[in-house]
PDB file of C-alpha atoms in Angstrom:
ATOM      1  CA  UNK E   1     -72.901  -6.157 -33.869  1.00 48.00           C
ATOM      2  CA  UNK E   2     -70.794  -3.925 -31.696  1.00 52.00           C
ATOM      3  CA  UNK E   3     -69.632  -6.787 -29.259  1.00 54.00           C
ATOM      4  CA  UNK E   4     -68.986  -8.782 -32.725  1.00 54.00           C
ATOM      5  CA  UNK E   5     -66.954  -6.404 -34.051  1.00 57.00           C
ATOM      6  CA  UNK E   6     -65.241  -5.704 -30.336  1.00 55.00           C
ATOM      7  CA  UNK E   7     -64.184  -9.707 -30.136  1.00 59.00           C
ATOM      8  CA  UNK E   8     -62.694  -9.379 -33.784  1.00 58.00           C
ATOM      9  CA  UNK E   9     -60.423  -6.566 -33.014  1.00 64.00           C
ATOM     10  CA  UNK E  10     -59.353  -8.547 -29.596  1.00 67.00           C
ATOM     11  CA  UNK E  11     -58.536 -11.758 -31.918  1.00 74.00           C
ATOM     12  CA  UNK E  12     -56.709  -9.594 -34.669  1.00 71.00           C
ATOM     13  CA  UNK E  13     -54.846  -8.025 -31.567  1.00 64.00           C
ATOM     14  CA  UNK E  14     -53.787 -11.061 -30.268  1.00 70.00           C
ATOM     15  CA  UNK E  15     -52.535 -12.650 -33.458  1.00 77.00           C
ATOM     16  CA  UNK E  16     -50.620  -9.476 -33.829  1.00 67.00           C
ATOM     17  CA  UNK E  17     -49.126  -9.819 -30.351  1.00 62.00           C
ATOM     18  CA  UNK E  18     -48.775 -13.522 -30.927  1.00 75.00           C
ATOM     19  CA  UNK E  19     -46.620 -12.645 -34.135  1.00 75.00           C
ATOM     20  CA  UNK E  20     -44.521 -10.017 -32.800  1.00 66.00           C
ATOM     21  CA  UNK E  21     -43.631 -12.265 -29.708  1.00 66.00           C
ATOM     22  CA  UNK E  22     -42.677 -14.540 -32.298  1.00 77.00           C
ATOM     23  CA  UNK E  23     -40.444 -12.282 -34.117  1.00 76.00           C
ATOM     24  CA  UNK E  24     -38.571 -11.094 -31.059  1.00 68.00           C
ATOM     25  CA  UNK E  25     -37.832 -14.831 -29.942  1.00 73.00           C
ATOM     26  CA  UNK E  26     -36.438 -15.133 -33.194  1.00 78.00           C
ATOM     27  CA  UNK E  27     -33.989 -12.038 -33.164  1.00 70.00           C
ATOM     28  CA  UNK E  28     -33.195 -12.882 -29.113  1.00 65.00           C
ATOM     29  CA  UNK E  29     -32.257 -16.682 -30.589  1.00 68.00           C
ATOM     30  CA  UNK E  30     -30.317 -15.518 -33.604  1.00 71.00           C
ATOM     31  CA  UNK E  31     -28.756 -12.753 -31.594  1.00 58.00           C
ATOM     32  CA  UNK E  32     -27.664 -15.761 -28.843  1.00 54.00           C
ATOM     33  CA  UNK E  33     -26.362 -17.787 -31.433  1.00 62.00           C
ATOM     34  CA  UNK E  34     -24.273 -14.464 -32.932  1.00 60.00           C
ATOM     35  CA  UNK E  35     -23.257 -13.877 -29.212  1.00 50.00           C
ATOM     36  CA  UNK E  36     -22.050 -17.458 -28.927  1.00 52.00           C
ATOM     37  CA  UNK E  37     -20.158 -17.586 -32.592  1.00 58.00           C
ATOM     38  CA  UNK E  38     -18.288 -14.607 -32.020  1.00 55.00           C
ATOM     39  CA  UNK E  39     -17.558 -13.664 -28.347  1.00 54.00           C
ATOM     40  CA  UNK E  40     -17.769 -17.084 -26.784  1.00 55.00           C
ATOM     41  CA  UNK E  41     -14.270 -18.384 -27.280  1.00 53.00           C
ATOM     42  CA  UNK E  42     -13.661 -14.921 -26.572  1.00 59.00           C
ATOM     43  CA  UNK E  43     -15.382 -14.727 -23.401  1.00 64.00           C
ATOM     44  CA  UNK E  44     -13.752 -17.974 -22.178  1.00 62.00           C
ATOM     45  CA  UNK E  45     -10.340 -16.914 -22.765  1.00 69.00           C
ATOM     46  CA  UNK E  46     -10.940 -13.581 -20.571  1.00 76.00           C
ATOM     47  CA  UNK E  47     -13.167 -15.865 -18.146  1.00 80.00           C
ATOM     48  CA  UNK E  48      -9.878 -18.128 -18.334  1.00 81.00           C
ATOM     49  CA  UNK E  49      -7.713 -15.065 -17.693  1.00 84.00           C
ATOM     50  CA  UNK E  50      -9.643 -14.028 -14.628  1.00 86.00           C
ATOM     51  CA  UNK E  51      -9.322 -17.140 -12.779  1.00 87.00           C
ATOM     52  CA  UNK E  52      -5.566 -18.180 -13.787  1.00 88.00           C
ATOM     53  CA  UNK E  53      -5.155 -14.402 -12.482  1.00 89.00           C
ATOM     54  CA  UNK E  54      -7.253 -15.411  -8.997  1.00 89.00           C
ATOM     55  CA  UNK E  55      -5.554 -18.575  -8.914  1.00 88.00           C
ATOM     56  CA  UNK E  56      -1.638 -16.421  -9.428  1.00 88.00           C
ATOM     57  CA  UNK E  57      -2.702 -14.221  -6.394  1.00 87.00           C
ATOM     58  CA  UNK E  58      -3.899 -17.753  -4.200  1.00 86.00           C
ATOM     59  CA  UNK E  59      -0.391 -18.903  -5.193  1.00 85.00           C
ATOM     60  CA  UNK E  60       1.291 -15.515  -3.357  1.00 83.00           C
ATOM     61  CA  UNK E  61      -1.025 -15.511  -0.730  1.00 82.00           C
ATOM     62  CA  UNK E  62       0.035 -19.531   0.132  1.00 78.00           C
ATOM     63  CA  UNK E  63       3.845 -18.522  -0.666  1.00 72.00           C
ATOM     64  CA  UNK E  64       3.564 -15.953   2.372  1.00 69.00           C
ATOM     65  CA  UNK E  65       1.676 -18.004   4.791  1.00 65.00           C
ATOM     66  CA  UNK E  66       3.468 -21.037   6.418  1.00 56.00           C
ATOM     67  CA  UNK E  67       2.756 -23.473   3.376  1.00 56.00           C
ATOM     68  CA  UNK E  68       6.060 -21.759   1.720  1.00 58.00           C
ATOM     69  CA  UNK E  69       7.232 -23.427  -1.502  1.00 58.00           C
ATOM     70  CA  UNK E  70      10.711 -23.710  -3.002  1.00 60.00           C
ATOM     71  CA  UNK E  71       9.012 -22.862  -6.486  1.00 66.00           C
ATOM     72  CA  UNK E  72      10.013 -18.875  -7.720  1.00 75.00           C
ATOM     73  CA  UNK E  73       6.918 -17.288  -6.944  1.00 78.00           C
ATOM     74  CA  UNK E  74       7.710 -13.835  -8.090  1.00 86.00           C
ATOM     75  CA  UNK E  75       7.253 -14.740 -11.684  1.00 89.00           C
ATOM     76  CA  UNK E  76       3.610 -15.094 -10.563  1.00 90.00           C
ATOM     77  CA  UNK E  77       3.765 -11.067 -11.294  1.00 92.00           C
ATOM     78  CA  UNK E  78       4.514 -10.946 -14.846  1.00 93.00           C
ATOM     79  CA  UNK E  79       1.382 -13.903 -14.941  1.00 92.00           C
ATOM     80  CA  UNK E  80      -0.636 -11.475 -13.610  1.00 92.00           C
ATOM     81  CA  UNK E  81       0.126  -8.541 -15.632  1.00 93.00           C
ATOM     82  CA  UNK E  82      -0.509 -10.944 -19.142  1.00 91.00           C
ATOM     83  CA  UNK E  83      -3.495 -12.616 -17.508  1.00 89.00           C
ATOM     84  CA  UNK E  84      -5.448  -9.890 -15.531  1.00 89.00           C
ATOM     85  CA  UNK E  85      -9.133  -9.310 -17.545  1.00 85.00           C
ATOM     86  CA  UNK E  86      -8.857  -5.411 -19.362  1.00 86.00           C
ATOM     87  CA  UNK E  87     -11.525  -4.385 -17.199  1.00 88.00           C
ATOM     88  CA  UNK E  88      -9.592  -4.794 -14.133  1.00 90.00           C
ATOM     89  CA  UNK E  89      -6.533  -4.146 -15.658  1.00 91.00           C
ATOM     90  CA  UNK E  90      -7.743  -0.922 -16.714  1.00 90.00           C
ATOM     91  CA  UNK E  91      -8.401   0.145 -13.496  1.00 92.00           C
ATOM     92  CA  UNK E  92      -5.323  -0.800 -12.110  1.00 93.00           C
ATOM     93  CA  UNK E  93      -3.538   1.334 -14.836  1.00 92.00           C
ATOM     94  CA  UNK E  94      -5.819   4.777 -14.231  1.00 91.00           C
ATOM     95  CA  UNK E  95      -5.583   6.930 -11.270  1.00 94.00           C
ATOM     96  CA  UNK E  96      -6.377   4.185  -8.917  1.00 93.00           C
ATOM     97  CA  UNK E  97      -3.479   2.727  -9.594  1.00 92.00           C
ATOM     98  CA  UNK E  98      -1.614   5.676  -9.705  1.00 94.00           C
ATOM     99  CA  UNK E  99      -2.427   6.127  -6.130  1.00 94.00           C
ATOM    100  CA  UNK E 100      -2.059   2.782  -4.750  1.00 93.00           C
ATOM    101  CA  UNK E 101       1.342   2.977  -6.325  1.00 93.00           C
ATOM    102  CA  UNK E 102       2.464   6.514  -5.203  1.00 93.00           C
ATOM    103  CA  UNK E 103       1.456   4.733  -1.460  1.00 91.00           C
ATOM    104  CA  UNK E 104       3.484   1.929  -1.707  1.00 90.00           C
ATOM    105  CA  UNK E 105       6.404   4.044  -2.933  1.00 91.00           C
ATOM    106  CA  UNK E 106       6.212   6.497   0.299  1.00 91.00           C
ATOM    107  CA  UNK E 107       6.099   3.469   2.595  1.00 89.00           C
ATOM    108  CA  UNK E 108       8.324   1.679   1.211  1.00 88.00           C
ATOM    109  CA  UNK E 109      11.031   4.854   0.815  1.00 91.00           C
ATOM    110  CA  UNK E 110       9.870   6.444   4.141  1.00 91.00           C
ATOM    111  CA  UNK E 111       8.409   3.800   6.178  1.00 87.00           C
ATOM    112  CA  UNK E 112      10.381   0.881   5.840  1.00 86.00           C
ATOM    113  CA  UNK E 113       9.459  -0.521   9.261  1.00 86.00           C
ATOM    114  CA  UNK E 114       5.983  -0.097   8.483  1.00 80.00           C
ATOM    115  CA  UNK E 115       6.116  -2.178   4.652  1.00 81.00           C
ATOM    116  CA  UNK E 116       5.500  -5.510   5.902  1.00 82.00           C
ATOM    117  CA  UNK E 117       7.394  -8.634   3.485  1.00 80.00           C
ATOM    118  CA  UNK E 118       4.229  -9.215   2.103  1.00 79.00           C
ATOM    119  CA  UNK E 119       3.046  -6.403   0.533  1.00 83.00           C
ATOM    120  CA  UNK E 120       6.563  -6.120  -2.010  1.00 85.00           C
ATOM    121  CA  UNK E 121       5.127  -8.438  -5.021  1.00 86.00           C
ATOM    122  CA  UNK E 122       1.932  -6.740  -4.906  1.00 88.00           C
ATOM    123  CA  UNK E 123       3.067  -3.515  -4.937  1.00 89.00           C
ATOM    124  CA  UNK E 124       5.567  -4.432  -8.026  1.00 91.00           C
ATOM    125  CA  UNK E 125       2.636  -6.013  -9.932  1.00 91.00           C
ATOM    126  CA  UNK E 126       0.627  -2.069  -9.110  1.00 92.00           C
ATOM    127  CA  UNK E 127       4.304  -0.801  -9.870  1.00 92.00           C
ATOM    128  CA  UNK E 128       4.215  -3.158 -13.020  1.00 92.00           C
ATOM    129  CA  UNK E 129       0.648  -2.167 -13.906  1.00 93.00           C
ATOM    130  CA  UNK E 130       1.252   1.985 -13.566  1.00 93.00           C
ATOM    131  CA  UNK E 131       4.446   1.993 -15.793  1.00 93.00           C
ATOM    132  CA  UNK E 132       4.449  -0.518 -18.410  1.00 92.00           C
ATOM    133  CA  UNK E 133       4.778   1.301 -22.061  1.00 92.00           C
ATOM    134  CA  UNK E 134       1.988   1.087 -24.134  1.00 89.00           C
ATOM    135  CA  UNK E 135       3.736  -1.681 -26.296  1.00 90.00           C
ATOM    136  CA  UNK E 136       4.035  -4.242 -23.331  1.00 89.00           C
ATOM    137  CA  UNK E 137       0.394  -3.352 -21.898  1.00 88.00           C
ATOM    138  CA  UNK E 138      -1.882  -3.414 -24.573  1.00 86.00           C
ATOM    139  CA  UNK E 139      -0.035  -4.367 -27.603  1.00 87.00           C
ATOM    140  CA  UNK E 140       1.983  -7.264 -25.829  1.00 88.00           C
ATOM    141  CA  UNK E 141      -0.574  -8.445 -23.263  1.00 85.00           C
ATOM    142  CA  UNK E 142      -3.588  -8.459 -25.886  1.00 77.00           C
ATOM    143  CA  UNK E 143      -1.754 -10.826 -28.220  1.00 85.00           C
ATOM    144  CA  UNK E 144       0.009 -14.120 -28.872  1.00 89.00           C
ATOM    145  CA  UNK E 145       3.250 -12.898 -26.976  1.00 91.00           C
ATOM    146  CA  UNK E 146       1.286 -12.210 -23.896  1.00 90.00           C
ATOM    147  CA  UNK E 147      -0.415 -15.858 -23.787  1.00 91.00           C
ATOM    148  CA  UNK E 148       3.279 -17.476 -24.437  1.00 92.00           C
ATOM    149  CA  UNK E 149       4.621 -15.791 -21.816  1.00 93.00           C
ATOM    150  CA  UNK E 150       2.146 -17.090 -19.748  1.00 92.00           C
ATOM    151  CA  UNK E 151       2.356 -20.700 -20.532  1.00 93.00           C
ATOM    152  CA  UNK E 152       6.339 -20.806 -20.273  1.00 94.00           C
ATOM    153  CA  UNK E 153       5.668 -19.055 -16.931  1.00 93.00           C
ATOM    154  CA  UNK E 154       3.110 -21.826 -16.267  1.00 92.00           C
ATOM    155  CA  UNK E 155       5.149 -24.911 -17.450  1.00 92.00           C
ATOM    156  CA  UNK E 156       8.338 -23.842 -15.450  1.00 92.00           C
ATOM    157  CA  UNK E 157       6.228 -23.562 -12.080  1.00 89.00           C
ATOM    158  CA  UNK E 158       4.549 -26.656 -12.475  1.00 87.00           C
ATOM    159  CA  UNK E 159       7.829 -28.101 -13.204  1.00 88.00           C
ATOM    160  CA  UNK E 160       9.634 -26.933 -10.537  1.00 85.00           C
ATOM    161  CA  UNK E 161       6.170 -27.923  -7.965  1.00 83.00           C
ATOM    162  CA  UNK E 162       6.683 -31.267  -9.417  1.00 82.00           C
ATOM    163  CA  UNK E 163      10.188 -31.800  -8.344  1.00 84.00           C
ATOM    164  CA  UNK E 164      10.288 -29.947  -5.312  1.00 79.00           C
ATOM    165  CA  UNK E 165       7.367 -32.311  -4.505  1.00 78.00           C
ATOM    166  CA  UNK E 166       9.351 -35.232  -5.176  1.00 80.00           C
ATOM    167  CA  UNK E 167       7.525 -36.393  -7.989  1.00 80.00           C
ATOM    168  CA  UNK E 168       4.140 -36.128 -10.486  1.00 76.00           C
ATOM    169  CA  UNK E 169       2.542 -38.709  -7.743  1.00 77.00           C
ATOM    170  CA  UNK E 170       4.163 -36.524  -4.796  1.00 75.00           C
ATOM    171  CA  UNK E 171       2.606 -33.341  -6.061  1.00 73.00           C
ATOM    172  CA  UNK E 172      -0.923 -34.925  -5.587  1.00 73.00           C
ATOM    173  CA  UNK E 173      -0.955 -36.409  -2.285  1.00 74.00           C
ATOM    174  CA  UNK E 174       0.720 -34.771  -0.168  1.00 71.00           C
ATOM    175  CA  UNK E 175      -1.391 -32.515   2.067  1.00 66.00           C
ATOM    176  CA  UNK E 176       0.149 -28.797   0.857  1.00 65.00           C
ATOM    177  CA  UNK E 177       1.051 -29.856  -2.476  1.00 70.00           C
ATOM    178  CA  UNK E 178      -2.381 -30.907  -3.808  1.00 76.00           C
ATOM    179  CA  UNK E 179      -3.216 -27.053  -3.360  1.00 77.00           C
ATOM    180  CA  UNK E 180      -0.395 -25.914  -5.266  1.00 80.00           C
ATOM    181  CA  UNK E 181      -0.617 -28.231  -7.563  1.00 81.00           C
ATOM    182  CA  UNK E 182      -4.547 -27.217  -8.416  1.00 82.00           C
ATOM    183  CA  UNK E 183      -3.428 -23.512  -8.582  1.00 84.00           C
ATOM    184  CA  UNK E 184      -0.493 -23.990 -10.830  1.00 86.00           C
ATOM    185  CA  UNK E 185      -2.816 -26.344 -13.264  1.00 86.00           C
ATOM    186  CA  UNK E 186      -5.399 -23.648 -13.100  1.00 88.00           C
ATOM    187  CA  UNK E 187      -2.529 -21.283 -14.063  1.00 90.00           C
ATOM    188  CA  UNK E 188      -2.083 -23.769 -17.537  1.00 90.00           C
ATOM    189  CA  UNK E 189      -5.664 -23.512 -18.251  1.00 87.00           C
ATOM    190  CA  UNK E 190      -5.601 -19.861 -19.194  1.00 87.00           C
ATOM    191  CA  UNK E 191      -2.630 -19.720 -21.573  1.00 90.00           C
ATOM    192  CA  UNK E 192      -3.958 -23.097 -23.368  1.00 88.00           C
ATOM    193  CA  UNK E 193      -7.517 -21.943 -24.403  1.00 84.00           C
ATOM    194  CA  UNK E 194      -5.993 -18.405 -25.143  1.00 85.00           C
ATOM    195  CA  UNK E 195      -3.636 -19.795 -27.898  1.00 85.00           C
ATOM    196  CA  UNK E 196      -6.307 -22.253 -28.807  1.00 82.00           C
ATOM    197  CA  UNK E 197      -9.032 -18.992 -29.838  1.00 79.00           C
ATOM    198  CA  UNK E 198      -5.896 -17.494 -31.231  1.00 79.00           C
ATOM    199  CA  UNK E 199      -4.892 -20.282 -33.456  1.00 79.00           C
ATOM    200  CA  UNK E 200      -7.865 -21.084 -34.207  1.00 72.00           C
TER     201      UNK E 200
END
């Protein structure tokens, strides 16, 4: 009777198991499908934002090496500033940044010799970063002005690629200009899903 009793309790156990398992699949899927509804457009636009921002700094770092473009690279900063994920930017506007800019300021006023070419648009982006008022770096940048900004910046470079490539077909087959050309298209990709979560 005691074994009988003993193989009950294990079954009643395991249907209770059984059920709970069943009830936390059910919150895990509904709170996937909440995740999705709300925050994925969301995510995508600052998923968007990180790599248009990765793809901006690829952009400086070809400008300074010896595949130099005619194309005005330094608005590539203000892309940065509006398309740079919070997180990051965050950092960049605490005491980190703080410090990195104080730096650059010494070297540059003290050291000239020792400020290489290459370091003066990233140390006006950290410049950019440290001092922007409020309005401009969280109102401006979190917001439909921020995105625009970032597509006009976006449509003038790859206009300017485009003719100083000779061409739409130019732009893709020619050896330097097919990287450019995928960075400054990566560049559009941010600004259009941003104002399309916006919008919509």
């Amino acid at each position: 009777m005691w074994k009988g009793s003993m193989a009950f309790q294990d079954e009643a156990a395991a249907k209770l198991l059984s059920s709970d398992l069943n009830e936390l699949s059910l919150a895990a899927h509904k709170l996937a499908d909440h995740a999705i509804k709300l925050g994925g457009l969301g995510f995508g636009a600052s998923f968007f934002g990180l790599i248009a921002a990765i793809a901006a700094i690829y952009l400086l770092i070809l400008d300074r090496t010896n595949w130099k473009t005619n194309i005005l690279t330094a608005l590539l900063i203000p892309y940065i500033f509006f398309s740079l994920p919070s997180i990051i930017f965050g950092v960049f506007r605490g005491e980190i940044g703080k410090w990195i800019a104080i730096i650059a300021v010494v070297l540059r006023l003290f050291l000239p010799k020792h400020f290489p070419d290459w370091l003066e648009l990233p140390a006006a982006l950290i410049l950019l970063v440290v001092v922007a008022p409020s309005l401009i770096a969280t109102t401006f940048r979190n917001n439909i002005v921020g995105v625009v900004v970032c597509l006009i910046i976006a449509c003038y470079l790859l206009q300017e690629h485009i003719r100083a490539s000779g061409g739409f077909r130019n732009s893709f087959t020619k050896a330097h200009g097919i990287s450019n050309s995928v960075g400054i298209i990566l560049l559009l990709v941010y600004p259009i899903w941003a104002l399309v979560v916006i919008l919509f």
